[in-house]
Short mmCIF file of C-alpha atoms in Angstrom, two decimals:
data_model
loop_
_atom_site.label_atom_id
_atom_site.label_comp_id
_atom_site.label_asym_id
_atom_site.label_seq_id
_atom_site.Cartn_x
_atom_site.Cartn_y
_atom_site.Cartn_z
CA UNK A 1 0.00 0.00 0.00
CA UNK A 2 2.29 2.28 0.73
CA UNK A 3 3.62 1.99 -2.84
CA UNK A 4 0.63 3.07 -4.01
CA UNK A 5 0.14 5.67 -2.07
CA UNK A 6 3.70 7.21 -3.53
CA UNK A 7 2.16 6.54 -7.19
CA UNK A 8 -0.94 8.22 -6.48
CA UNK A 9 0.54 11.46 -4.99
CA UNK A 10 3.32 11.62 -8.15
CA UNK A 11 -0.18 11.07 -10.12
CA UNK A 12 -1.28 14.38 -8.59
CA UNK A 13 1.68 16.08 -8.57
CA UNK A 14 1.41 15.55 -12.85
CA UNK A 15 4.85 13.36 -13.19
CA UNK A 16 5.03 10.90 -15.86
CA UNK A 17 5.70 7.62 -14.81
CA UNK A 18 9.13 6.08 -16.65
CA UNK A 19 8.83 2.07 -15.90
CA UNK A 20 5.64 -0.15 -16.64
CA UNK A 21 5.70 -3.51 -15.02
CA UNK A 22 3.02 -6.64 -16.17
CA UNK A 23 -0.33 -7.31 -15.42
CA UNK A 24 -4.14 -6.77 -16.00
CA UNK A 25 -3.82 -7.20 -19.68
CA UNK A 26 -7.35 -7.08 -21.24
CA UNK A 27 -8.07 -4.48 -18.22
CA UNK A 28 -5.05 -2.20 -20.54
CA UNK A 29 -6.41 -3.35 -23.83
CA UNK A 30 -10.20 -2.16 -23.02
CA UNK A 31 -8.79 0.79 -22.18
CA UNK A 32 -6.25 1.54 -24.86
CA UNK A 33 -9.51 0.85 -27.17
CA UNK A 34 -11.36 3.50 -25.09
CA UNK A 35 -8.41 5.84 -25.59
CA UNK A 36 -8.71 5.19 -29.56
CA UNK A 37 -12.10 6.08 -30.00
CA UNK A 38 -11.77 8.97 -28.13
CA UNK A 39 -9.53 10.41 -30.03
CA UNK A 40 -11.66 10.18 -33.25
CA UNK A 41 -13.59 13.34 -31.82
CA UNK A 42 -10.77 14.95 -29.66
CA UNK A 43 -8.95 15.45 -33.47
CA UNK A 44 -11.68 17.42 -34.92
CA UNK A 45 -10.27 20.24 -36.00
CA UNK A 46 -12.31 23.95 -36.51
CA UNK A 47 -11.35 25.39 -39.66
CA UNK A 48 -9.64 28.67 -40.26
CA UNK A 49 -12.43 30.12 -42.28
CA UNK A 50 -15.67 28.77 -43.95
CA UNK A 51 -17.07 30.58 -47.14
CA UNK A 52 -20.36 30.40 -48.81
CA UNK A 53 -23.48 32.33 -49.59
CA UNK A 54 -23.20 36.00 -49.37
CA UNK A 55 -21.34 35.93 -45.85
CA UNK A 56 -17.35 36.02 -47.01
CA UNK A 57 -14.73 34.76 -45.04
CA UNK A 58 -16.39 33.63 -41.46
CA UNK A 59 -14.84 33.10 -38.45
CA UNK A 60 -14.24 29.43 -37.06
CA UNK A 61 -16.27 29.91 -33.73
CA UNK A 62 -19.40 31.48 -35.19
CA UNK A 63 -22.75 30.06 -35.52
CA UNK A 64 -25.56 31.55 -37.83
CA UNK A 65 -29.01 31.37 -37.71
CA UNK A 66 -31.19 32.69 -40.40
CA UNK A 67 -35.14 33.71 -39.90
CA UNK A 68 -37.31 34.76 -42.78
CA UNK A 69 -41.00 35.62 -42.91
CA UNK A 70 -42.74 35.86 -46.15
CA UNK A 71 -46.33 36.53 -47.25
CA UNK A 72 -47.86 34.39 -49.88
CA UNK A 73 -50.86 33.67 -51.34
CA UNK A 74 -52.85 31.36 -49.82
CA UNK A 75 -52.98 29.10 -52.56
CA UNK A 76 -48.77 29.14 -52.51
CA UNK A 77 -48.13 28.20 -48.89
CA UNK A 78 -48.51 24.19 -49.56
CA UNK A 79 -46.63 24.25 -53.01
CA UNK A 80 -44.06 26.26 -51.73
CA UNK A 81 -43.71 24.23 -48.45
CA UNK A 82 -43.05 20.89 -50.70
CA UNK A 83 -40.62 22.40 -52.93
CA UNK A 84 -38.54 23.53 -50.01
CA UNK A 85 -38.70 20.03 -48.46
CA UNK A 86 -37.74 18.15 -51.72
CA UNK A 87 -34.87 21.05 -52.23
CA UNK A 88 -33.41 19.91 -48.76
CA UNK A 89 -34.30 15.75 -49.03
CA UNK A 90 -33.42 15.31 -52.77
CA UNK A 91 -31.46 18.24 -54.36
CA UNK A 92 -28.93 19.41 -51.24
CA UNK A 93 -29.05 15.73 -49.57
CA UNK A 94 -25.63 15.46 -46.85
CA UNK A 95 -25.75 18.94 -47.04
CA UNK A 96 -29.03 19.83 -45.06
CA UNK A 97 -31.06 18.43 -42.63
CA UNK A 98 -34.82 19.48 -41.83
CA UNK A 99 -35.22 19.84 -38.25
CA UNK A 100 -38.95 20.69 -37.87
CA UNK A 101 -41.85 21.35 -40.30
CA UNK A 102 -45.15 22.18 -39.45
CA UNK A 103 -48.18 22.75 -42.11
CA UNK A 104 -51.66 24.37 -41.38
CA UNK A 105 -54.61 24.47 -44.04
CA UNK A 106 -57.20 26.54 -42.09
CA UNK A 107 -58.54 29.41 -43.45
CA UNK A 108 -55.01 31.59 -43.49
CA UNK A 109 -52.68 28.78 -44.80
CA UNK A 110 -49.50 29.04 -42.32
CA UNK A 111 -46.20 26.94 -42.71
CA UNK A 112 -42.89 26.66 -41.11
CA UNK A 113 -39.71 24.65 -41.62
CA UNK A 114 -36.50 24.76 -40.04
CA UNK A 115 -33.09 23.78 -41.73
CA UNK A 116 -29.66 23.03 -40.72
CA UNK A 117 -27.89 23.41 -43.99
CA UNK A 118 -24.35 24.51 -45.57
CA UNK A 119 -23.54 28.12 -45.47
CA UNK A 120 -23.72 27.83 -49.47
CA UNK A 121 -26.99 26.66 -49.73
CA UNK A 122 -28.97 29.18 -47.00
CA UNK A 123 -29.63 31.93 -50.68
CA UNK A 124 -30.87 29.36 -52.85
CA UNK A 125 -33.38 28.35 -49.59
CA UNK A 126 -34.71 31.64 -49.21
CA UNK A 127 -34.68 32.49 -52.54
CA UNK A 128 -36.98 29.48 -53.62
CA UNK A 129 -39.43 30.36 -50.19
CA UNK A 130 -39.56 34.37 -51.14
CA UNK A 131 -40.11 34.34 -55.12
CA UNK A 132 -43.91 33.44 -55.24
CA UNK A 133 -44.59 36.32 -52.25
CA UNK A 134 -43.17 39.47 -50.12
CA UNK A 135 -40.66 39.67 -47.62
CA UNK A 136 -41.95 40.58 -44.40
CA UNK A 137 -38.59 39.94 -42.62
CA UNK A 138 -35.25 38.88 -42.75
CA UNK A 139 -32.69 38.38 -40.20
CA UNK A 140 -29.47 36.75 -39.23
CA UNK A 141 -28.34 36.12 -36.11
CA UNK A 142 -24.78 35.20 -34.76
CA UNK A 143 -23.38 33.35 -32.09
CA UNK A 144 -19.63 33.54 -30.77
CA UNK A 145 -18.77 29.92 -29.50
CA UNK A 146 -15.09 30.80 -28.88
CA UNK A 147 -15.32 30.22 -25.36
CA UNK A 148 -17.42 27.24 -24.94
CA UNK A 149 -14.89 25.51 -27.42
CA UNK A 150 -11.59 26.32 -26.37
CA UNK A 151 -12.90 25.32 -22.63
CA UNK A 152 -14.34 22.58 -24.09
CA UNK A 153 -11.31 21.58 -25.81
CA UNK A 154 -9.15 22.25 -22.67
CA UNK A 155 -10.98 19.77 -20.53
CA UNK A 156 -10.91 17.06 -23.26
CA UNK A 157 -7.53 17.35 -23.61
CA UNK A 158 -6.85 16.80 -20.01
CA UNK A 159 -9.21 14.15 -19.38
CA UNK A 160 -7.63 12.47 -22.01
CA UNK A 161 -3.75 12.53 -20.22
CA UNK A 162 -5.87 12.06 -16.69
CA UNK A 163 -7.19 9.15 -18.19
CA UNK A 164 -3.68 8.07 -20.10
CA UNK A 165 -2.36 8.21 -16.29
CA UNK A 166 -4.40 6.26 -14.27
CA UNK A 167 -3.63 3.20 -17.03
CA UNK A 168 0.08 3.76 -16.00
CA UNK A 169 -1.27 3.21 -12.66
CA UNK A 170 -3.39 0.26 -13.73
CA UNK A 171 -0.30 -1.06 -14.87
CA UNK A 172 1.82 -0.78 -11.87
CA UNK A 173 -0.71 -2.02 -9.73
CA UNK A 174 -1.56 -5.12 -11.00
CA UNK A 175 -0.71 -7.13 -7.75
CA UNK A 176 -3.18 -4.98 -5.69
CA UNK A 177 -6.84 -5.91 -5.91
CA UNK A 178 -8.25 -3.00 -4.10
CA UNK A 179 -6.09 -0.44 -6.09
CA UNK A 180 -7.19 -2.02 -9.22
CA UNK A 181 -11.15 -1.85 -7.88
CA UNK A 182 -10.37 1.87 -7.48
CA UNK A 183 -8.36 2.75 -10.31
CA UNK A 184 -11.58 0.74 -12.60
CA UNK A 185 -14.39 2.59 -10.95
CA UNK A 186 -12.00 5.90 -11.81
CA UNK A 187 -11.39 5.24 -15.63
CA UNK A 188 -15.12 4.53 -15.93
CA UNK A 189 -15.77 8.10 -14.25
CA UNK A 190 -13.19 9.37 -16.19
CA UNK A 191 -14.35 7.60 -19.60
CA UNK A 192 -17.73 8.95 -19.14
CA UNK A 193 -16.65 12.62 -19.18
CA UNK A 194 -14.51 11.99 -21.88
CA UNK A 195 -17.50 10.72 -23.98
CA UNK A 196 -19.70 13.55 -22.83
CA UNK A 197 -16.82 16.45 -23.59
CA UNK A 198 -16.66 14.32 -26.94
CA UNK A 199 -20.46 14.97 -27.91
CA UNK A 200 -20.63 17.94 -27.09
CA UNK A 201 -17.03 19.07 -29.08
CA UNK A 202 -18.90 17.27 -31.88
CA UNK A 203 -22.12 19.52 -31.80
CA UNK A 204 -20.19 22.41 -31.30
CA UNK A 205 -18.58 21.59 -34.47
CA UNK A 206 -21.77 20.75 -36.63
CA UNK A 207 -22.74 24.32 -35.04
CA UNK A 208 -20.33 26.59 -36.97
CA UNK A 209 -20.13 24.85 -39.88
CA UNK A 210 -23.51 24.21 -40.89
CA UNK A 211 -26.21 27.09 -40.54
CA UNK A 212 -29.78 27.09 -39.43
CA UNK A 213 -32.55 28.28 -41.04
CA UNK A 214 -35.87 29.29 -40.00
CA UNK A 215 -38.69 29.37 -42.63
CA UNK A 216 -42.29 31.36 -41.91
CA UNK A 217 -44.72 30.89 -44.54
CA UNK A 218 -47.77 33.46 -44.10
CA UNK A 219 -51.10 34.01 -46.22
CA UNK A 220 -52.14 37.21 -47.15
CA UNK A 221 -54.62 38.73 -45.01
CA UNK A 222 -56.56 40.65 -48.22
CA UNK A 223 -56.54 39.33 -51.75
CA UNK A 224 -59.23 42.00 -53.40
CA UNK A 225 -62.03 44.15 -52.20
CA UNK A 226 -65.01 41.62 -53.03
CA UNK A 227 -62.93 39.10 -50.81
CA UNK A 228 -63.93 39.65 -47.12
CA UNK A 229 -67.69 40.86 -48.34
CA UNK A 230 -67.99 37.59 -50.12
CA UNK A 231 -66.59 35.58 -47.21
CA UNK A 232 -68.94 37.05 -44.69
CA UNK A 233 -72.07 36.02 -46.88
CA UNK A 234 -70.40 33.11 -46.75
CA UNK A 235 -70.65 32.26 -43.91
CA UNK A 236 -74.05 34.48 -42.97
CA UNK A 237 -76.30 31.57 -41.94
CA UNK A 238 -73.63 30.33 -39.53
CA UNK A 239 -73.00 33.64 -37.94
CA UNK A 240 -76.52 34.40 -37.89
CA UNK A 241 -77.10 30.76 -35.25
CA UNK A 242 -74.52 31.84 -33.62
CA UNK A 243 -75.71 35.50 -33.13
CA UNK A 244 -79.44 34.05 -32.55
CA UNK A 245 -78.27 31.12 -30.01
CA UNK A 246 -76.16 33.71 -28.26
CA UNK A 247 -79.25 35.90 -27.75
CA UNK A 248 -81.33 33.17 -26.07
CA UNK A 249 -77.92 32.63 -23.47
CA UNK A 250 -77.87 36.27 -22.87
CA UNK A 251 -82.07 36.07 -22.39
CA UNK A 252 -82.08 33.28 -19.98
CA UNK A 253 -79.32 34.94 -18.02
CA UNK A 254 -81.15 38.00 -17.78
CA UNK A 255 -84.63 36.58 -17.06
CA UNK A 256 -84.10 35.93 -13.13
CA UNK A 257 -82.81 38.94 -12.77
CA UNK A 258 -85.51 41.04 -14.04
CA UNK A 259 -87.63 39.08 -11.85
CA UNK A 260 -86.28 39.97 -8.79
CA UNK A 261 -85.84 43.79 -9.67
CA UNK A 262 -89.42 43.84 -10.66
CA UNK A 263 -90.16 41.73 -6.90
CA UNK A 264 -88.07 44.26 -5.10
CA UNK A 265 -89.27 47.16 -7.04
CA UNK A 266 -93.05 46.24 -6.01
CA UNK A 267 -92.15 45.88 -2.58
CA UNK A 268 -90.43 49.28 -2.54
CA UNK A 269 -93.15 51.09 -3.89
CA UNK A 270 -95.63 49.26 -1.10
CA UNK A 271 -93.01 50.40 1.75
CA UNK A 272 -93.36 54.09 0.06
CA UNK A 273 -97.06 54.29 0.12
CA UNK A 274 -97.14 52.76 3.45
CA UNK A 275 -94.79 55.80 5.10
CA UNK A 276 -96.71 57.57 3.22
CA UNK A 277 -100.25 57.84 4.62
#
């Protein structure tokens, strides 16, 4: 024990351990494996600069976001809302996703679809969603991850040497049951931060180099003068139940009442006369 209490405190101190002795061998080899796949996502590397659609050179730890609102006709919305799902599932393929779509055929046609799509392709999106209506807004949004991923990057790179250690220690302390109970239960811990530093390095990444797009589809409110006077007649028999069933509520609501302030009204007038004479 008391050797591996020395190991453990040169383990905290940060020293490198020179000599390896034997033991534990598929213990080391599960490990080493571990080690390997984590360094699939601990190589990702950010690029220098990403360009595409009207944006120029962009900077490695930005994220965009794109909203646009357009007015259509009603009859557009649906057309429109397929052709923007078949440009992102057939034409762009790999290079965009659709994250949520959402279609309403009331009345006032509404649609909205959200993308997460190559910086090249967001014009040629909103270019196909705006050229049957109007613009009624545009925006882009962006979001400095520099932080997040350099910290991020900084604690996967020392999880990985913290985890790099404790298999040196694995090693040397093959002959000791209890430190090898401990030191397992440890490289788990450790292994499980590693994998969750890992996902979210890998999101981060997917962040600034693919943007997302937010798609409003609206119908216009007024097509033509005739429009709203011929919906109304429209619907005239419907509003006129309504109106005539609504009328009856109000009725038997105010019948009681009207009862008693008649009651209390003859009683006040008998009082009256009473005091009176």
């Amino acid at each position: 024990m008391r050797l591996f209490n020395y190991l453990l405190a040169l383990l905290i101190l940060g020293s490198n351990y020179g000599c390896s002795e034997s033991g534990s061998e598929s213990s080391v080899t599960s490990y080493n494996n571990a080690r390997a796949s984590s360094k699939v996502v601990a190589d990702i590397r950010f690029p220098e600069t990403i360009s595409g659609g009207n944006q120029g050179g962009r900077s490695q730890y930005i994220a965009y976001e794109h909203f646009l609102t357009t007015e259509l006709p009603a009859e557009e919305v649906e057309p429109v809302f397929h052709k923007l799902q078949l440009l992102c599932q057939q034409e762009m393929e790999k290079e965009c996703t659709i994250l949520h779509s959402s279609l309403s055929n009331d009345e006032k046609p509404y649609g909205r679809i959200h993308f997460r799509t190559h910086p090249s392709r967001v014009d040629k999106i909103i270019d196909l969603a705006s050229e049957q209506g109007g613009v009624i807004q545009r925006e882009t949004k962006a979001e400095d991850l520099q932080d997040v991923i350099i910290d991020n990057q900084k604690r996967l790179e020392m999880l990985l040497q913290y985890q790099s250690r404790l298999v040196e220690l694995e090693q040397k302390s093959a002959s000791d049951i209890d430190t090898l109970i401990k030191v397992a239960e440890k490289l788990a811990s450790v292994q499980s931060d590693i994998e969750y530093s890992q996902g979210k390095k890998a999101k981060l990444f997917k962040r600034t180099q693919m943007d997302v797009v937010q798609i409003k589809l609206h119908s216009k409110s007024y097509t033509s003068f005739w429009a709203p006077i011929s919906d109304s007649l429209s619907h005239f028999g419907e509003n006129l139940s309504d109106g005539l069933s609504e009328a009856i509520t109000a009725i038997a609501y105010l019948l009681p009442w009207t009862l008693i302030a008649l009651f209390l009204f003859y009683m006040i007038r008998i009082i009256w006369r009473k005091t009176r004479d």
